Amino acid sequence: MTNPSRTSQDAALAATLARGLERMALPLSATVQEKLLAYVGLLAKWNRVYNLTAVRDPAEMVTRHLLDSLSVSPHLRGLRVLDVGSGAGLPGIPLALARPEWQFVLLDSNRKKTRFITQSCIELGLTNVSVEASRIEDYHPQVLFDSVISRAFSELSAMLIATGRLCKPDGVMLAMKGEYPAAELAGVPPGFVVQGVEVLQVPGLDAQRHVVRV
């Protein structure tokens, strides 16, 4: 028997996602939107046991995880993307669902989290994602990346120093931040050029979001 409250909640989540995507001018098929919401369901389910994210409310997950992750999509370059410190698969899984023609590698040293990412990719039918359970310094890919992105590094300089070798010379490194990171920009190490700091518009999020393009 269908649970009316569950059906109502699912409809509300779907509406929030659809409105957000429309405001972001990011048209995604109904199938992709269903998979994005299925990912939220997996995250909420596993979170009860594995504590993958501090966000507990599925409605908040749609805004703070799905829409937030997808907001950086226009700034990616090339077809090969590395998500460093992916955690529960953010922003990598939402981006991989939205961009099936791109290849994503999701890297994290926490095996509990990489197990969740792996299982999510299986259940969502994601064939354009590879999962690496490794520390950054131990990761040595045969092919460098067009884009290296991180949502988890606390300091811009630490990200650049740790992951710069993984990015193609003509590639882009993207650091997702909250407020404008003026102090961090002053500490960019030699050999890296900041191309810009863009405001990310995340519908429904009452907080600043930026991405630093290096």
PDB file of N, CA and C in Angstrom, residues 77-140:
ATOM      1  N   ARG A  77      35.769  21.984 -17.949  1.00  0.00           N
ATOM      2  CA  ARG A  77      36.406  22.011 -19.259  1.00  0.00           C
ATOM      3  C   ARG A  77      36.803  20.591 -19.643  1.00  0.00           C
ATOM      4  N   GLY A  78      36.641  20.270 -20.940  1.00  0.00           N
ATOM      5  CA  GLY A  78      37.069  18.955 -21.409  1.00  0.00           C
ATOM      6  C   GLY A  78      36.105  17.852 -21.012  1.00  0.00           C
ATOM      7  N   LEU A  79      36.508  16.633 -21.271  1.00  0.00           N
ATOM      8  CA  LEU A  79      35.627  15.482 -21.047  1.00  0.00           C
ATOM      9  C   LEU A  79      36.088  14.573 -19.916  1.00  0.00           C
ATOM     10  N   ARG A  80      37.224  14.869 -19.324  1.00  0.00           N
ATOM     11  CA  ARG A  80      37.770  14.004 -18.276  1.00  0.00           C
ATOM     12  C   ARG A  80      37.919  14.827 -16.996  1.00  0.00           C
ATOM     13  N   VAL A  81      37.182  14.432 -15.956  1.00  0.00           N
ATOM     14  CA  VAL A  81      37.049  15.239 -14.744  1.00  0.00           C
ATOM     15  C   VAL A  81      37.431  14.416 -13.516  1.00  0.00           C
ATOM     16  N   LEU A  82      38.219  15.029 -12.631  1.00  0.00           N
ATOM     17  CA  LEU A  82      38.573  14.411 -11.349  1.00  0.00           C
ATOM     18  C   LEU A  82      37.896  15.187 -10.231  1.00  0.00           C
ATOM     19  N   ASP A  83      37.136  14.475  -9.399  1.00  0.00           N
ATOM     20  CA  ASP A  83      36.517  15.040  -8.195  1.00  0.00           C
ATOM     21  C   ASP A  83      37.362  14.592  -7.011  1.00  0.00           C
ATOM     22  N   VAL A  84      38.114  15.528  -6.435  1.00  0.00           N
ATOM     23  CA  VAL A  84      39.057  15.215  -5.351  1.00  0.00           C
ATOM     24  C   VAL A  84      38.384  15.388  -3.996  1.00  0.00           C
ATOM     25  N   GLY A  85      38.542  14.382  -3.131  1.00  0.00           N
ATOM     26  CA  GLY A  85      37.876  14.432  -1.836  1.00  0.00           C
ATOM     27  C   GLY A  85      36.376  14.389  -2.009  1.00  0.00           C
ATOM     28  N   SER A  86      35.917  13.435  -2.820  1.00  0.00           N
ATOM     29  CA  SER A  86      34.518  13.393  -3.240  1.00  0.00           C
ATOM     30  C   SER A  86      33.544  13.139  -2.104  1.00  0.00           C
ATOM     31  N   GLY A  87      34.012  12.544  -1.019  1.00  0.00           N
ATOM     32  CA  GLY A  87      33.123  12.299   0.119  1.00  0.00           C
ATOM     33  C   GLY A  87      32.005  11.342  -0.238  1.00  0.00           C
ATOM     34  N   ALA A  88      30.788  11.838  -0.182  1.00  0.00           N
ATOM     35  CA  ALA A  88      29.624  11.010  -0.515  1.00  0.00           C
ATOM     36  C   ALA A  88      29.303  11.044  -2.009  1.00  0.00           C
ATOM     37  N   GLY A  89      30.259  11.577  -2.814  1.00  0.00           N
ATOM     38  CA  GLY A  89      30.036  11.638  -4.260  1.00  0.00           C
ATOM     39  C   GLY A  89      29.633  13.003  -4.754  1.00  0.00           C
ATOM     40  N   LEU A  90      30.068  14.032  -4.027  1.00  0.00           N
ATOM     41  CA  LEU A  90      29.688  15.403  -4.358  1.00  0.00           C
ATOM     42  C   LEU A  90      30.914  16.250  -4.662  1.00  0.00           C
ATOM     43  N   PRO A  91      30.909  16.931  -5.799  1.00  0.00           N
ATOM     44  CA  PRO A  91      29.817  17.098  -6.764  1.00  0.00           C
ATOM     45  C   PRO A  91      29.777  16.037  -7.872  1.00  0.00           C
ATOM     46  N   GLY A  92      30.648  15.019  -7.785  1.00  0.00           N
ATOM     47  CA  GLY A  92      30.850  14.110  -8.905  1.00  0.00           C
ATOM     48  C   GLY A  92      29.625  13.366  -9.409  1.00  0.00           C
ATOM     49  N   ILE A  93      28.833  12.780  -8.493  1.00  0.00           N
ATOM     50  CA  ILE A  93      27.698  11.976  -8.947  1.00  0.00           C
ATOM     51  C   ILE A  93      26.633  12.830  -9.634  1.00  0.00           C
ATOM     52  N   PRO A  94      26.195  13.966  -9.049  1.00  0.00           N
ATOM     53  CA  PRO A  94      25.231  14.787  -9.784  1.00  0.00           C
ATOM     54  C   PRO A  94      25.757  15.245 -11.144  1.00  0.00           C
ATOM     55  N   LEU A  95      27.039  15.617 -11.213  1.00  0.00           N
ATOM     56  CA  LEU A  95      27.607  16.060 -12.488  1.00  0.00           C
ATOM     57  C   LEU A  95      27.669  14.910 -13.491  1.00  0.00           C
ATOM     58  N   ALA A  96      28.008  13.717 -13.024  1.00  0.00           N
ATOM     59  CA  ALA A  96      28.076  12.559 -13.920  1.00  0.00           C
ATOM     60  C   ALA A  96      26.703  12.181 -14.453  1.00  0.00           C
ATOM     61  N   LEU A  97      25.673  12.336 -13.631  1.00  0.00           N
ATOM     62  CA  LEU A  97      24.311  12.073 -14.105  1.00  0.00           C
ATOM     63  C   LEU A  97      23.894  13.111 -15.144  1.00  0.00           C
ATOM     64  N   ALA A  98      24.292  14.345 -14.924  1.00  0.00           N
ATOM     65  CA  ALA A  98      23.903  15.414 -15.839  1.00  0.00           C
ATOM     66  C   ALA A  98      24.705  15.409 -17.132  1.00  0.00           C
ATOM     67  N   ARG A  99      25.930  14.857 -17.095  1.00  0.00           N
ATOM     68  CA  ARG A  99      26.826  14.892 -18.246  1.00  0.00           C
ATOM     69  C   ARG A  99      27.334  13.481 -18.572  1.00  0.00           C
ATOM     70  N   PRO A 100      26.481  12.627 -19.127  1.00  0.00           N
ATOM     71  CA  PRO A 100      26.873  11.234 -19.381  1.00  0.00           C
ATOM     72  C   PRO A 100      27.980  11.093 -20.416  1.00  0.00           C
ATOM     73  N   GLU A 101      28.242  12.141 -21.214  1.00  0.00           N
ATOM     74  CA  GLU A 101      29.292  12.065 -22.224  1.00  0.00           C
ATOM     75  C   GLU A 101      30.678  12.333 -21.629  1.00  0.00           C
ATOM     76  N   TRP A 102      30.729  12.801 -20.388  1.00  0.00           N
ATOM     77  CA  TRP A 102      32.007  13.048 -19.712  1.00  0.00           C
ATOM     78  C   TRP A 102      32.405  11.838 -18.889  1.00  0.00           C
ATOM     79  N   GLN A 103      33.699  11.700 -18.637  1.00  0.00           N
ATOM     80  CA  GLN A 103      34.221  10.637 -17.783  1.00  0.00           C
ATOM     81  C   GLN A 103      34.682  11.246 -16.459  1.00  0.00           C
ATOM     82  N   PHE A 104      34.222  10.663 -15.363  1.00  0.00           N
ATOM     83  CA  PHE A 104      34.523  11.184 -14.028  1.00  0.00           C
ATOM     84  C   PHE A 104      35.297  10.152 -13.206  1.00  0.00           C
ATOM     85  N   VAL A 105      36.272  10.636 -12.467  1.00  0.00           N
ATOM     86  CA  VAL A 105      36.938   9.824 -11.448  1.00  0.00           C
ATOM     87  C   VAL A 105      36.662  10.484 -10.105  1.00  0.00           C
ATOM     88  N   LEU A 106      36.108   9.724  -9.168  1.00  0.00           N
ATOM     89  CA  LEU A 106      35.791  10.229  -7.837  1.00  0.00           C
ATOM     90  C   LEU A 106      36.794   9.644  -6.856  1.00  0.00           C
ATOM     91  N   LEU A 107      37.582  10.513  -6.247  1.00  0.00           N
ATOM     92  CA  LEU A 107      38.701  10.104  -5.400  1.00  0.00           C
ATOM     93  C   LEU A 107      38.445  10.484  -3.950  1.00  0.00           C
ATOM     94  N   ASP A 108      38.599   9.509  -3.054  1.00  0.00           N
ATOM     95  CA  ASP A 108      38.493   9.789  -1.624  1.00  0.00           C
ATOM     96  C   ASP A 108      39.238   8.692  -0.863  1.00  0.00           C
ATOM     97  N   SER A 109      39.870   9.063   0.233  1.00  0.00           N
ATOM     98  CA  SER A 109      40.637   8.090   1.014  1.00  0.00           C
ATOM     99  C   SER A 109      39.786   7.335   2.023  1.00  0.00           C
ATOM    100  N   ASN A 110      38.549   7.810   2.262  1.00  0.00           N
ATOM    101  CA  ASN A 110      37.659   7.175   3.233  1.00  0.00           C
ATOM    102  C   ASN A 110      36.919   6.019   2.559  1.00  0.00           C
ATOM    103  N   ARG A 111      37.257   4.803   2.925  1.00  0.00           N
ATOM    104  CA  ARG A 111      36.698   3.635   2.242  1.00  0.00           C
ATOM    105  C   ARG A 111      35.211   3.445   2.529  1.00  0.00           C
ATOM    106  N   LYS A 112      34.749   3.905   3.663  1.00  0.00           N
ATOM    107  CA  LYS A 112      33.314   3.867   3.942  1.00  0.00           C
ATOM    108  C   LYS A 112      32.564   4.704   2.902  1.00  0.00           C
ATOM    109  N   LYS A 113      33.112   5.853   2.585  1.00  0.00           N
ATOM    110  CA  LYS A 113      32.464   6.742   1.615  1.00  0.00           C
ATOM    111  C   LYS A 113      32.621   6.226   0.193  1.00  0.00           C
ATOM    112  N   THR A 114      33.780   5.667  -0.138  1.00  0.00           N
ATOM    113  CA  THR A 114      33.934   5.139  -1.502  1.00  0.00           C
ATOM    114  C   THR A 114      33.066   3.906  -1.715  1.00  0.00           C
ATOM    115  N   ARG A 115      32.790   3.149  -0.660  1.00  0.00           N
ATOM    116  CA  ARG A 115      31.845   2.027  -0.789  1.00  0.00           C
ATOM    117  C   ARG A 115      30.454   2.548  -1.127  1.00  0.00           C
ATOM    118  N   PHE A 116      30.068   3.632  -0.459  1.00  0.00           N
ATOM    119  CA  PHE A 116      28.769   4.230  -0.762  1.00  0.00           C
ATOM    120  C   PHE A 116      28.728   4.735  -2.198  1.00  0.00           C
ATOM    121  N   ILE A 117      29.787   5.423  -2.636  1.00  0.00           N
ATOM    122  CA  ILE A 117      29.824   5.933  -4.008  1.00  0.00           C
ATOM    123  C   ILE A 117      29.705   4.785  -5.001  1.00  0.00           C
ATOM    124  N   THR A 118      30.469   3.722  -4.760  1.00  0.00           N
ATOM    125  CA  THR A 118      30.444   2.571  -5.668  1.00  0.00           C
ATOM    126  C   THR A 118      29.053   1.962  -5.750  1.00  0.00           C
ATOM    127  N   GLN A 119      28.419   1.754  -4.602  1.00  0.00           N
ATOM    128  CA  GLN A 119      27.079   1.177  -4.590  1.00  0.00           C
ATOM    129  C   GLN A 119      26.072   2.097  -5.266  1.00  0.00           C
ATOM    130  N   SER A 120      26.222   3.404  -5.055  1.00  0.00           N
ATOM    131  CA  SER A 120      25.315   4.366  -5.692  1.00  0.00           C
ATOM    132  C   SER A 120      25.446   4.307  -7.211  1.00  0.00           C
ATOM    133  N   CYS A 121      26.672   4.219  -7.688  1.00  0.00           N
ATOM    134  CA  CYS A 121      26.887   4.152  -9.140  1.00  0.00           C
ATOM    135  C   CYS A 121      26.246   2.895  -9.732  1.00  0.00           C
ATOM    136  N   ILE A 122      26.322   1.790  -8.992  1.00  0.00           N
ATOM    137  CA  ILE A 122      25.702   0.543  -9.455  1.00  0.00           C
ATOM    138  C   ILE A 122      24.189   0.707  -9.530  1.00  0.00           C
ATOM    139  N   GLU A 123      23.593   1.227  -8.462  1.00  0.00           N
ATOM    140  CA  GLU A 123      22.139   1.337  -8.400  1.00  0.00           C
ATOM    141  C   GLU A 123      21.596   2.389  -9.372  1.00  0.00           C
ATOM    142  N   LEU A 124      22.411   3.412  -9.663  1.00  0.00           N
ATOM    143  CA  LEU A 124      21.966   4.471 -10.571  1.00  0.00           C
ATOM    144  C   LEU A 124      22.313   4.178 -12.026  1.00  0.00           C
ATOM    145  N   GLY A 125      23.051   3.081 -12.250  1.00  0.00           N
ATOM    146  CA  GLY A 125      23.433   2.725 -13.611  1.00  0.00           C
ATOM    147  C   GLY A 125      24.449   3.663 -14.224  1.00  0.00           C
ATOM    148  N   LEU A 126      25.318   4.244 -13.401  1.00  0.00           N
ATOM    149  CA  LEU A 126      26.317   5.185 -13.891  1.00  0.00           C
ATOM    150  C   LEU A 126      27.507   4.415 -14.465  1.00  0.00           C
ATOM    151  N   THR A 127      27.722   4.564 -15.750  1.00  0.00           N
ATOM    152  CA  THR A 127      28.836   3.867 -16.408  1.00  0.00           C
ATOM    153  C   THR A 127      29.992   4.804 -16.736  1.00  0.00           C
ATOM    154  N   ASN A 128      29.833   6.094 -16.448  1.00  0.00           N
ATOM    155  CA  ASN A 128      30.889   7.058 -16.752  1.00  0.00           C
ATOM    156  C   ASN A 128      31.640   7.521 -15.503  1.00  0.00           C
ATOM    157  N   VAL A 129      31.612   6.691 -14.463  1.00  0.00           N
ATOM    158  CA  VAL A 129      32.275   7.025 -13.202  1.00  0.00           C
ATOM    159  C   VAL A 129      33.198   5.899 -12.784  1.00  0.00           C
ATOM    160  N   SER A 130      34.421   6.276 -12.388  1.00  0.00           N
ATOM    161  CA  SER A 130      35.347   5.350 -11.743  1.00  0.00           C
ATOM    162  C   SER A 130      35.591   5.856 -10.327  1.00  0.00           C
ATOM    163  N   VAL A 131      35.699   4.934  -9.382  1.00  0.00           N
ATOM    164  CA  VAL A 131      35.880   5.296  -7.980  1.00  0.00           C
ATOM    165  C   VAL A 131      37.276   4.872  -7.536  1.00  0.00           C
ATOM    166  N   GLU A 132      38.018   5.777  -6.921  1.00  0.00           N
ATOM    167  CA  GLU A 132      39.359   5.501  -6.431  1.00  0.00           C
ATOM    168  C   GLU A 132      39.408   5.727  -4.927  1.00  0.00           C
ATOM    169  N   ALA A 133      39.656   4.645  -4.180  1.00  0.00           N
ATOM    170  CA  ALA A 133      39.831   4.750  -2.731  1.00  0.00           C
ATOM    171  C   ALA A 133      41.322   4.920  -2.457  1.00  0.00           C
ATOM    172  N   SER A 134      41.749   6.163  -2.374  1.00  0.00           N
ATOM    173  CA  SER A 134      43.177   6.435  -2.274  1.00  0.00           C
ATOM    174  C   SER A 134      43.411   7.827  -1.705  1.00  0.00           C
ATOM    175  N   ARG A 135      44.564   7.999  -1.063  1.00  0.00           N
ATOM    176  CA  ARG A 135      45.006   9.333  -0.710  1.00  0.00           C
ATOM    177  C   ARG A 135      45.534  10.017  -1.970  1.00  0.00           C
ATOM    178  N   ILE A 136      45.458  11.316  -2.009  1.00  0.00           N
ATOM    179  CA  ILE A 136      45.867  12.055  -3.211  1.00  0.00           C
ATOM    180  C   ILE A 136      47.314  11.753  -3.565  1.00  0.00           C
ATOM    181  N   GLU A 137      48.181  11.739  -2.576  1.00  0.00           N
ATOM    182  CA  GLU A 137      49.611  11.554  -2.850  1.00  0.00           C
ATOM    183  C   GLU A 137      49.930  10.158  -3.377  1.00  0.00           C
ATOM    184  N   ASP A 138      49.020   9.224  -3.180  1.00  0.00           N
ATOM    185  CA  ASP A 138      49.246   7.852  -3.656  1.00  0.00           C
ATOM    186  C   ASP A 138      48.562   7.577  -4.987  1.00  0.00           C
ATOM    187  N   TYR A 139      47.876   8.566  -5.512  1.00  0.00           N
ATOM    188  CA  TYR A 139      47.115   8.379  -6.751  1.00  0.00           C
ATOM    189  C   TYR A 139      47.934   8.838  -7.952  1.00  0.00           C
ATOM    190  N   HIS A 140      48.151   7.928  -8.904  1.00  0.00           N
ATOM    191  CA  HIS A 140      48.991   8.227 -10.061  1.00  0.00           C
ATOM    192  C   HIS A 140      48.290   7.733 -11.333  1.00  0.00           C
TER     193      HIS A 140
END
